[in-house]
PDB file of C-alpha atoms in Angstrom:
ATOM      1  CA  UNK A   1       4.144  -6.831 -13.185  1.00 85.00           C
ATOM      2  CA  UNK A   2       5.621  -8.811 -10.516  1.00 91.00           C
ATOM      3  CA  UNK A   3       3.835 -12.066  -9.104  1.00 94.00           C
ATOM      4  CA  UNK A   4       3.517 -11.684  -5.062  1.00 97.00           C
ATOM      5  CA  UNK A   5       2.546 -15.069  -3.175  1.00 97.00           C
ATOM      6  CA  UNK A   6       2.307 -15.199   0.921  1.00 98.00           C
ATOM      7  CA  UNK A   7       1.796 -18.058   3.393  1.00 98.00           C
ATOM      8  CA  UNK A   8      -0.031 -18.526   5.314  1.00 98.00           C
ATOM      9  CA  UNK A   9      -3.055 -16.426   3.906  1.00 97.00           C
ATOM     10  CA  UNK A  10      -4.344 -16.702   7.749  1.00 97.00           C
ATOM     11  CA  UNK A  11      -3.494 -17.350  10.988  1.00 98.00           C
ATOM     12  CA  UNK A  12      -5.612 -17.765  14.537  1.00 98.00           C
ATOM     13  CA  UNK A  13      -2.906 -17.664  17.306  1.00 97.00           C
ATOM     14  CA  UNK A  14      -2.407 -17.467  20.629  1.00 97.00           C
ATOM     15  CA  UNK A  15      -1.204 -14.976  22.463  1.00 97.00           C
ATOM     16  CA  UNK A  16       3.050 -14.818  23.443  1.00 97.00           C
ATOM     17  CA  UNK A  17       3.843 -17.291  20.785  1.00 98.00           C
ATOM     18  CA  UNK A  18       5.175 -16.553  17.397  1.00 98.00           C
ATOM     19  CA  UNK A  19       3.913 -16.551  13.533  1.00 98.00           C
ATOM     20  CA  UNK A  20       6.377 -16.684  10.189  1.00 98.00           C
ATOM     21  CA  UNK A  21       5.152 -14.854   7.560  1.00 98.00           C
ATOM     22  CA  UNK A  22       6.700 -15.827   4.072  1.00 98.00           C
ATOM     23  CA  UNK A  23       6.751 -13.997   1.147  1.00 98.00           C
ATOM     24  CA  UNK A  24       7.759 -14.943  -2.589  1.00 98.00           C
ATOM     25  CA  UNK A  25       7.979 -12.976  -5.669  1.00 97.00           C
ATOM     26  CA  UNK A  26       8.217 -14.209  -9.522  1.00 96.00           C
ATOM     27  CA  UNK A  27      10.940 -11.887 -10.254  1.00 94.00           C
ATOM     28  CA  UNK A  28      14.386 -11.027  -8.353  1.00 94.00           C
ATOM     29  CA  UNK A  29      13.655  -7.164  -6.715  1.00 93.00           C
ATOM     30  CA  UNK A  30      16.256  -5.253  -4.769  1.00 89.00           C
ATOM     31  CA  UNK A  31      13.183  -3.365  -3.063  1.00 87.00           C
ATOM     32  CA  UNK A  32      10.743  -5.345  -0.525  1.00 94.00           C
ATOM     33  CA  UNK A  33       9.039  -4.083   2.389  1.00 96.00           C
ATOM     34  CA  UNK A  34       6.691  -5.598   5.484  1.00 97.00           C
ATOM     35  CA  UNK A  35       3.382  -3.015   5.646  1.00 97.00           C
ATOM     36  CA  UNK A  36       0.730  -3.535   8.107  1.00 97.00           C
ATOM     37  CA  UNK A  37      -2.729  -2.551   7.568  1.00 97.00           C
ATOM     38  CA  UNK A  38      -5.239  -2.705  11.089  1.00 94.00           C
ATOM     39  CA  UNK A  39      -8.903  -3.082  10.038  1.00 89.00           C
ATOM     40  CA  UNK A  40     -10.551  -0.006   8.608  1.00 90.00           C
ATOM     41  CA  UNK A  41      -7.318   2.095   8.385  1.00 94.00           C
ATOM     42  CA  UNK A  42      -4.554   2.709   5.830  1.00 95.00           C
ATOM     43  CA  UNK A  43      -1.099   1.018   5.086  1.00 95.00           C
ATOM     44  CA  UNK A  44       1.643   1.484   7.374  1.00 94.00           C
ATOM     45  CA  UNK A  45       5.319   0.549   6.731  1.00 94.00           C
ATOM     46  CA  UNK A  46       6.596  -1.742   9.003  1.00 96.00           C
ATOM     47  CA  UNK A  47      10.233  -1.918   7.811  1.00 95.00           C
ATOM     48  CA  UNK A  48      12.203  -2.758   4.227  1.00 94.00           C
ATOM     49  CA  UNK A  49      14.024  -5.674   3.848  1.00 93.00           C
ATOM     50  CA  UNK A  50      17.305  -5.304   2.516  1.00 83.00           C
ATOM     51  CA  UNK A  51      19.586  -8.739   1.067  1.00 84.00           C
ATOM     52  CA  UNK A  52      22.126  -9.143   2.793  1.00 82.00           C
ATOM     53  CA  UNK A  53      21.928  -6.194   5.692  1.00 83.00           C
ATOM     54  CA  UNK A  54      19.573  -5.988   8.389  1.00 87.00           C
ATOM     55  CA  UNK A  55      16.395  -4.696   7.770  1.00 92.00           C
ATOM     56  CA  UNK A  56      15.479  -0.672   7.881  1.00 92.00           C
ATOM     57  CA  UNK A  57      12.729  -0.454  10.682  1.00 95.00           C
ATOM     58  CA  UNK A  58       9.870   2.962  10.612  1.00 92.00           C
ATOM     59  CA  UNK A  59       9.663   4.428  13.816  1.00 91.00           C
ATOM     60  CA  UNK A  60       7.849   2.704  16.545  1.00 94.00           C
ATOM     61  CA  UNK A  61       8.895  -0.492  15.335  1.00 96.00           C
ATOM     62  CA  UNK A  62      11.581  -2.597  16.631  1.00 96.00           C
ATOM     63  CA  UNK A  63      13.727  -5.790  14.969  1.00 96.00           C
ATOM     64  CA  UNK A  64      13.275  -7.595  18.322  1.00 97.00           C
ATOM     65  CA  UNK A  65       9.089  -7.834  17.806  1.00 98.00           C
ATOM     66  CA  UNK A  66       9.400  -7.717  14.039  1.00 98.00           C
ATOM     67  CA  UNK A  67      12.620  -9.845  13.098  1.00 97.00           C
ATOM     68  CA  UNK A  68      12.705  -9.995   9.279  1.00 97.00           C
ATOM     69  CA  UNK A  69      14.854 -12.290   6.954  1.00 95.00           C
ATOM     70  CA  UNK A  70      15.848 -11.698   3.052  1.00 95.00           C
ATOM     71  CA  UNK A  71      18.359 -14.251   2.287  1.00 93.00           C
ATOM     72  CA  UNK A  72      17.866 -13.533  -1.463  1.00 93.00           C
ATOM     73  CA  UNK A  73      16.195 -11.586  -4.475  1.00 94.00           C
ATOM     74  CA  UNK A  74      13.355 -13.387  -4.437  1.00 96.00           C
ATOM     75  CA  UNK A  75      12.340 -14.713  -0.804  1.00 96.00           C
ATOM     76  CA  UNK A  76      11.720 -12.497   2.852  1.00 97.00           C
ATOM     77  CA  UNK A  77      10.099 -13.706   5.581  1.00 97.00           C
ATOM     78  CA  UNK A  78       8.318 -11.325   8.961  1.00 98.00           C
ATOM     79  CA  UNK A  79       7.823 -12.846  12.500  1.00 98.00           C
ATOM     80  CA  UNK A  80       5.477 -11.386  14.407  1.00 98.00           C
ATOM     81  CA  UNK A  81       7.042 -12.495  17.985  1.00 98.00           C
ATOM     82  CA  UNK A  82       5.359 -12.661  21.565  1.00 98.00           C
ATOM     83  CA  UNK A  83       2.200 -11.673  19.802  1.00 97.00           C
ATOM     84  CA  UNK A  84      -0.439  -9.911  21.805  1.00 97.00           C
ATOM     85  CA  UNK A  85      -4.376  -9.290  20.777  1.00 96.00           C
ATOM     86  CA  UNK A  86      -3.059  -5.922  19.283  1.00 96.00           C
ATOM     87  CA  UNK A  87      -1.037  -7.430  16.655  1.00 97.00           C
ATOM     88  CA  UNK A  88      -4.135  -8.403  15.281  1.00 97.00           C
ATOM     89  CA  UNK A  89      -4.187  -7.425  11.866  1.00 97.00           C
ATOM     90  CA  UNK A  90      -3.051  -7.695   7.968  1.00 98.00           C
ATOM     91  CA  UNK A  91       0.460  -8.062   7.277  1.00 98.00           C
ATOM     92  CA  UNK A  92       1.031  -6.527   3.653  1.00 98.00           C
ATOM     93  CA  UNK A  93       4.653  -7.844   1.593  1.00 97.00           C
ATOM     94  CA  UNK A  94       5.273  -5.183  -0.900  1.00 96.00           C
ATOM     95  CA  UNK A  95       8.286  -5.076  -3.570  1.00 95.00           C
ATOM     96  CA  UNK A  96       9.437  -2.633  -6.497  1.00 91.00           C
ATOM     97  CA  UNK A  97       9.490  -3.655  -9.774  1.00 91.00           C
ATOM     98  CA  UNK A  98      10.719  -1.286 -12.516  1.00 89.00           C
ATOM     99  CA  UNK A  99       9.840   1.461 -10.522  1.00 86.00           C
ATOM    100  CA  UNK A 100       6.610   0.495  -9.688  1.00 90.00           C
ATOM    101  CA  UNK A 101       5.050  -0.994  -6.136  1.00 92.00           C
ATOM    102  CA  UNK A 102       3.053  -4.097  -5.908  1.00 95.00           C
ATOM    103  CA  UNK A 103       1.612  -6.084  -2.927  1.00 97.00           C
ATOM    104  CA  UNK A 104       0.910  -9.336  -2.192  1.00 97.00           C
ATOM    105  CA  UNK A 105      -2.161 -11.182  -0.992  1.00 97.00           C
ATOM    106  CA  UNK A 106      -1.950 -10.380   2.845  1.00 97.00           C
ATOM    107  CA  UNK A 107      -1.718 -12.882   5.754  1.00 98.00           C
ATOM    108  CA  UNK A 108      -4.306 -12.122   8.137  1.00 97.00           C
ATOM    109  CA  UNK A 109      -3.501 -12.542  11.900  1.00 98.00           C
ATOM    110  CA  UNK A 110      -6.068 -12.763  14.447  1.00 97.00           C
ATOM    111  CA  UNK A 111      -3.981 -13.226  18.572  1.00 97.00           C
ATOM    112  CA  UNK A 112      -6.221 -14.339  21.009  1.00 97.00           C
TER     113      UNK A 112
ATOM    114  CA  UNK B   1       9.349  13.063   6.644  1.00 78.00           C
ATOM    115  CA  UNK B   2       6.543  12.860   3.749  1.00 86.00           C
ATOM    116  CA  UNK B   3       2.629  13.137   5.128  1.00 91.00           C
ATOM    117  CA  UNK B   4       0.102  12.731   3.023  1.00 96.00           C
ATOM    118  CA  UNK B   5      -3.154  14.139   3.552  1.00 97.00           C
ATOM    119  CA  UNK B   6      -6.586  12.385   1.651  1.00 98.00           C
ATOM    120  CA  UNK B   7     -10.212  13.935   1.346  1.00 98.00           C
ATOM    121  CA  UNK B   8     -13.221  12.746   1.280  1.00 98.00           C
ATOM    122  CA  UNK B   9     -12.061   9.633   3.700  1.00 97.00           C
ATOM    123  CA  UNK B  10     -15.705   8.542   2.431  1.00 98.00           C
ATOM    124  CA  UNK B  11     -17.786   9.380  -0.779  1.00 98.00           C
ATOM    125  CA  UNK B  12     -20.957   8.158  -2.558  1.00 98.00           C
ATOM    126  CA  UNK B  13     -22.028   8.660  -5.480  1.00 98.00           C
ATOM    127  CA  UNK B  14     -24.877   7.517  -8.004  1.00 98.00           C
ATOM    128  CA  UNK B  15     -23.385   5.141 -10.833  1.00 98.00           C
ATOM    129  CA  UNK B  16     -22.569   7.259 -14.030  1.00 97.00           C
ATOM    130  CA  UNK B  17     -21.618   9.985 -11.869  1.00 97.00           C
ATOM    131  CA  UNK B  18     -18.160  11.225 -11.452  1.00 98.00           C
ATOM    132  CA  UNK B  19     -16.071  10.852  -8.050  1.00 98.00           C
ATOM    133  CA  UNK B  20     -12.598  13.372  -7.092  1.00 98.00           C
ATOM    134  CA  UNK B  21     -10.517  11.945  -4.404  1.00 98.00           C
ATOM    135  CA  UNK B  22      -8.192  14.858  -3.381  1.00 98.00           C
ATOM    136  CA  UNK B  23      -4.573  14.898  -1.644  1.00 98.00           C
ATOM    137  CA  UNK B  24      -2.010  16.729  -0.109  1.00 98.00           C
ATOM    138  CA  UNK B  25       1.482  16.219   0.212  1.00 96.00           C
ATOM    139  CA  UNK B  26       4.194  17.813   2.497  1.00 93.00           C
ATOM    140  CA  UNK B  27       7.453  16.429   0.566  1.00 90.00           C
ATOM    141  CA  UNK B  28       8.456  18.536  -2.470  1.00 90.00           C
ATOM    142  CA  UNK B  29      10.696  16.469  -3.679  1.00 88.00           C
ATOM    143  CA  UNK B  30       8.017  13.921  -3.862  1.00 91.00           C
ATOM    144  CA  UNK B  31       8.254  12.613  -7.520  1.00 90.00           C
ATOM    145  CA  UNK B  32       6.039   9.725  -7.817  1.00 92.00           C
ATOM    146  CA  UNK B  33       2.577   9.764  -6.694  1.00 96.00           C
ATOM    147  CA  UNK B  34       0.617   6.592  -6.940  1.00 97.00           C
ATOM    148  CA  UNK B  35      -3.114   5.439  -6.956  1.00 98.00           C
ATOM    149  CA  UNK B  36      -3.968   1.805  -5.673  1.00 98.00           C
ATOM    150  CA  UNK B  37      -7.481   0.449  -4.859  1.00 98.00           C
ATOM    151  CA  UNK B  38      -8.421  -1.886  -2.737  1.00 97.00           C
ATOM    152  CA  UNK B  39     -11.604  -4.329  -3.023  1.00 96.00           C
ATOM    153  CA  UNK B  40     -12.662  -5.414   0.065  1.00 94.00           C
ATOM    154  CA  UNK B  41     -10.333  -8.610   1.151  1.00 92.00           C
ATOM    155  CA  UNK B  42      -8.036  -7.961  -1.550  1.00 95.00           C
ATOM    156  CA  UNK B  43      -4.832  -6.790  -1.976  1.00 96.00           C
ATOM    157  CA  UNK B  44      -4.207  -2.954  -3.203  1.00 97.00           C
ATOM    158  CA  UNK B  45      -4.046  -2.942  -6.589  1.00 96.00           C
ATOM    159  CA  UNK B  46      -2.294  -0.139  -8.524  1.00 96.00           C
ATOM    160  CA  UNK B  47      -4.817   1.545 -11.249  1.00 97.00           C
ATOM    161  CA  UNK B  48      -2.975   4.922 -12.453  1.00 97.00           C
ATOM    162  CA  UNK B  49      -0.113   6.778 -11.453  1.00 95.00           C
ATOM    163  CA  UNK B  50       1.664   9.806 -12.321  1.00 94.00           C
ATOM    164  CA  UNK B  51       5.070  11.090 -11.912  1.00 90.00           C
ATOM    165  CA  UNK B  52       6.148  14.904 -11.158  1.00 82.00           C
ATOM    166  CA  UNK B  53       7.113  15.929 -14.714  1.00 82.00           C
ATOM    167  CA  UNK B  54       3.422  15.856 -16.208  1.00 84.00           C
ATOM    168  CA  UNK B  55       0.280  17.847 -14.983  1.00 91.00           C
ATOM    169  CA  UNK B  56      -2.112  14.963 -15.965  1.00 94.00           C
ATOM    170  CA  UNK B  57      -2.374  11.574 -16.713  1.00 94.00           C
ATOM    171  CA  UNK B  58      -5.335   9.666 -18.276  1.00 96.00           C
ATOM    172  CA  UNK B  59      -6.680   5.875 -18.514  1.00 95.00           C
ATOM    173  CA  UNK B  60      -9.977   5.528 -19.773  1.00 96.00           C
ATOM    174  CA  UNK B  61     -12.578   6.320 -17.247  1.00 97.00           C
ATOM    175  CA  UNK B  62      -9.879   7.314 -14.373  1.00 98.00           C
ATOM    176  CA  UNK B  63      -8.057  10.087 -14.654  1.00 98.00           C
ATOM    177  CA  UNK B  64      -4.886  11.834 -12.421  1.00 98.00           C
ATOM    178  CA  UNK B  65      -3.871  15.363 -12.010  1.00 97.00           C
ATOM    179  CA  UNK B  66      -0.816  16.915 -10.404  1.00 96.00           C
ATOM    180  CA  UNK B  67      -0.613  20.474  -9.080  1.00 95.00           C
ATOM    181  CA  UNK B  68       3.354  20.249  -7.901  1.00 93.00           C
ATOM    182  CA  UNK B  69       3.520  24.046  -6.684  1.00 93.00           C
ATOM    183  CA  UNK B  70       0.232  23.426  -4.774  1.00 94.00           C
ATOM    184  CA  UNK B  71       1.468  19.798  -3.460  1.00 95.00           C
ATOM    185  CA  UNK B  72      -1.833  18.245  -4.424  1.00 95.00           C
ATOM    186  CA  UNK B  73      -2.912  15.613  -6.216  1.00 97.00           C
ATOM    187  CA  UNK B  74      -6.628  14.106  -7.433  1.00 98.00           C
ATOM    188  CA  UNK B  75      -7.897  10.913  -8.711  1.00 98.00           C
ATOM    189  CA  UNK B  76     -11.019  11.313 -10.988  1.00 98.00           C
ATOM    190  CA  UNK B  77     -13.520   8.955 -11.977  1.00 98.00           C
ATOM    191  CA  UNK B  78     -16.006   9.044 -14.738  1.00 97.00           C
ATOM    192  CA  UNK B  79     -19.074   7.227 -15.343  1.00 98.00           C
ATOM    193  CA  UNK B  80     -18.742   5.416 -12.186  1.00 98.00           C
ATOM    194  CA  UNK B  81     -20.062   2.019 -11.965  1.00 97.00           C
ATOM    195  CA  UNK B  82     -20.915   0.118  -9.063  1.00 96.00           C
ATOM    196  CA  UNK B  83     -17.742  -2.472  -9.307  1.00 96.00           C
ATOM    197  CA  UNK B  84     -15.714   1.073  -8.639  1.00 98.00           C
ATOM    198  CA  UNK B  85     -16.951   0.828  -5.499  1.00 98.00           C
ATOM    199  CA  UNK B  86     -13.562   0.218  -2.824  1.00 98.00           C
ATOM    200  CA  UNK B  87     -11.344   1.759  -0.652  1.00 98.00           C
ATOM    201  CA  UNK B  88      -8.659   3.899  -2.953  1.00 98.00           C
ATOM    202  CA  UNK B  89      -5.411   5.008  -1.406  1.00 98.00           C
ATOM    203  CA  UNK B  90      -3.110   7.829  -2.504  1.00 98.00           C
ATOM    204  CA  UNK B  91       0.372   7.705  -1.912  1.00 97.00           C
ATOM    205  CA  UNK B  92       3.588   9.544  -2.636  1.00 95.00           C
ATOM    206  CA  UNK B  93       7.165   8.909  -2.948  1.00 91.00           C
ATOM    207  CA  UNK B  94       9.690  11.294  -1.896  1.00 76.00           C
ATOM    208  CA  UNK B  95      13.510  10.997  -3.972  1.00 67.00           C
ATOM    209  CA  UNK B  96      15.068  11.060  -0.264  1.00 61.00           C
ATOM    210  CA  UNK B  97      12.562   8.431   1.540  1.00 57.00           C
ATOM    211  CA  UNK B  98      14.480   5.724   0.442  1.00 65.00           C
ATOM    212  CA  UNK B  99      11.919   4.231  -2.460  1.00 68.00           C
ATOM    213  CA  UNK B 100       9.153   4.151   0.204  1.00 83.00           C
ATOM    214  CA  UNK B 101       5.988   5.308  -0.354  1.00 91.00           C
ATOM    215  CA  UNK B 102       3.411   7.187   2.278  1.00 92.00           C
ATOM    216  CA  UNK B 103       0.020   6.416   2.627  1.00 95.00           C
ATOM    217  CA  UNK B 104      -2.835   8.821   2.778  1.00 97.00           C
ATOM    218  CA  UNK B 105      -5.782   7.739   5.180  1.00 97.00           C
ATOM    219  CA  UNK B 106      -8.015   6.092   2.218  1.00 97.00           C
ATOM    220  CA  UNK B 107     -11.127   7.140   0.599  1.00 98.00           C
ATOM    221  CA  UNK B 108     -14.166   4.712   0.750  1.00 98.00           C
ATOM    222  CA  UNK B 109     -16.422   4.998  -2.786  1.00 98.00           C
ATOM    223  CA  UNK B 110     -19.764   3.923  -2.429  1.00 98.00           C
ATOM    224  CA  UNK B 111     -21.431   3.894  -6.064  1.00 98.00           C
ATOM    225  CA  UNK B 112     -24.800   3.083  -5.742  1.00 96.00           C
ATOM    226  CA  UNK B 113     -26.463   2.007  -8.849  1.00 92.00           C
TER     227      UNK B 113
END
């Protein structure tokens, strides 16, 4: 399986600034992807990341809130920008590894 | 696009007893049809999975079953046991949606011992 880290596990921010989400993986993966998961509810796909392109955004999401980086196999990073009190939530890194999906940890965002 | 439909979106049931989480797809050429559950503050964790050239799949006490011309599939647990007790997701992978899987809404299991 693949090894997922995040940083930061948690965050407690203030509204219109900006959090960095970072996300590593133990093994080089041509698939990642940023999910988001809102308390109680199920996983929604933010965007994948591809290397070396701009990242593929899921409707109702835009690359100006949700700029995303993947400067190699290994390494992506999500900003959540001008954060409001409705971005609270989990942010999810997910990649494919020999055909299979894992996640990692979560960073969990609470905007006041 | 792929929606995927999950029932119960909660279910409890006495330990040793069995528990069927059902779902619908839309997609199908959905191919790949994954299981993950999630403990509470955890990340999902995938625990059986099944792709669209078997019927059934079996590990131990969990068990998966694929009914391709009726686009549905069902987890089933045996003997449940009170550490069963999370939120499980379904999820399927259509070979157009670009590797990406779709959700279902999540089923919460509740064994109580």
């Amino acid at each position: 399986s693949a090894v997922i880290s995040q940083k930061p596990s948690r965050d407690i921010c203030q509204r219109g600034t900006s959090l960095t989400i970072q996300c590593q993986v133990d093994s080089q993966v041509t698939m990642m992807f940023w999910y988001r998961q809102q308390p109680g509810q199920s996983l929604t796909l933010i965007a994948t990341a591809n290397q070396g392109s701009e990242a593929t955004y899921e409707s109702g999401f835009v690359i100006d809130k949700f700029p995303i980086s993947r400067p190699n196999l290994t390494f992506s990073t999500l900003t959540v920008s001008n954060m409001s009190p409705e971005d609270s939530s989990i942010y999810l890194c997910s990649v494919e590894f020999l055909e299979t999906q894992y996640f990692g940890p979560g960073t969990r965002l609470l905007v006041l | 696009g792929e929606n995927v439909e999950q029932h119960p979106s909660t279910l409890s049931v006495q330990e040793g007893d069995s528990a069927v989480i059902k779902c619908t797809y839309s997609d199908s050429a959905s191919n790949y049809f994954p299981w993950y559950k999630q403990e509470l503050g955890k990340r999902p964790q995938l625990i059986i999975d099944i792709r669209s050239n078997v019927g059934e799949k079996k590990d131990q006490r969990i068990a998966v079953t694929l009914n391709k011309t009726a686009k549905h599939f069902s987890l089933h647990i045996t003997e449940t046991q009170p550490e069963d007790s999370a939120v499980y997701f379904c999820a399927a992978r259509g070979r157009n949606a670009g590797n990406m899987l779709t959700f279902g809404g999540g089923t919460r299991l509740m064994v109580k011992p």
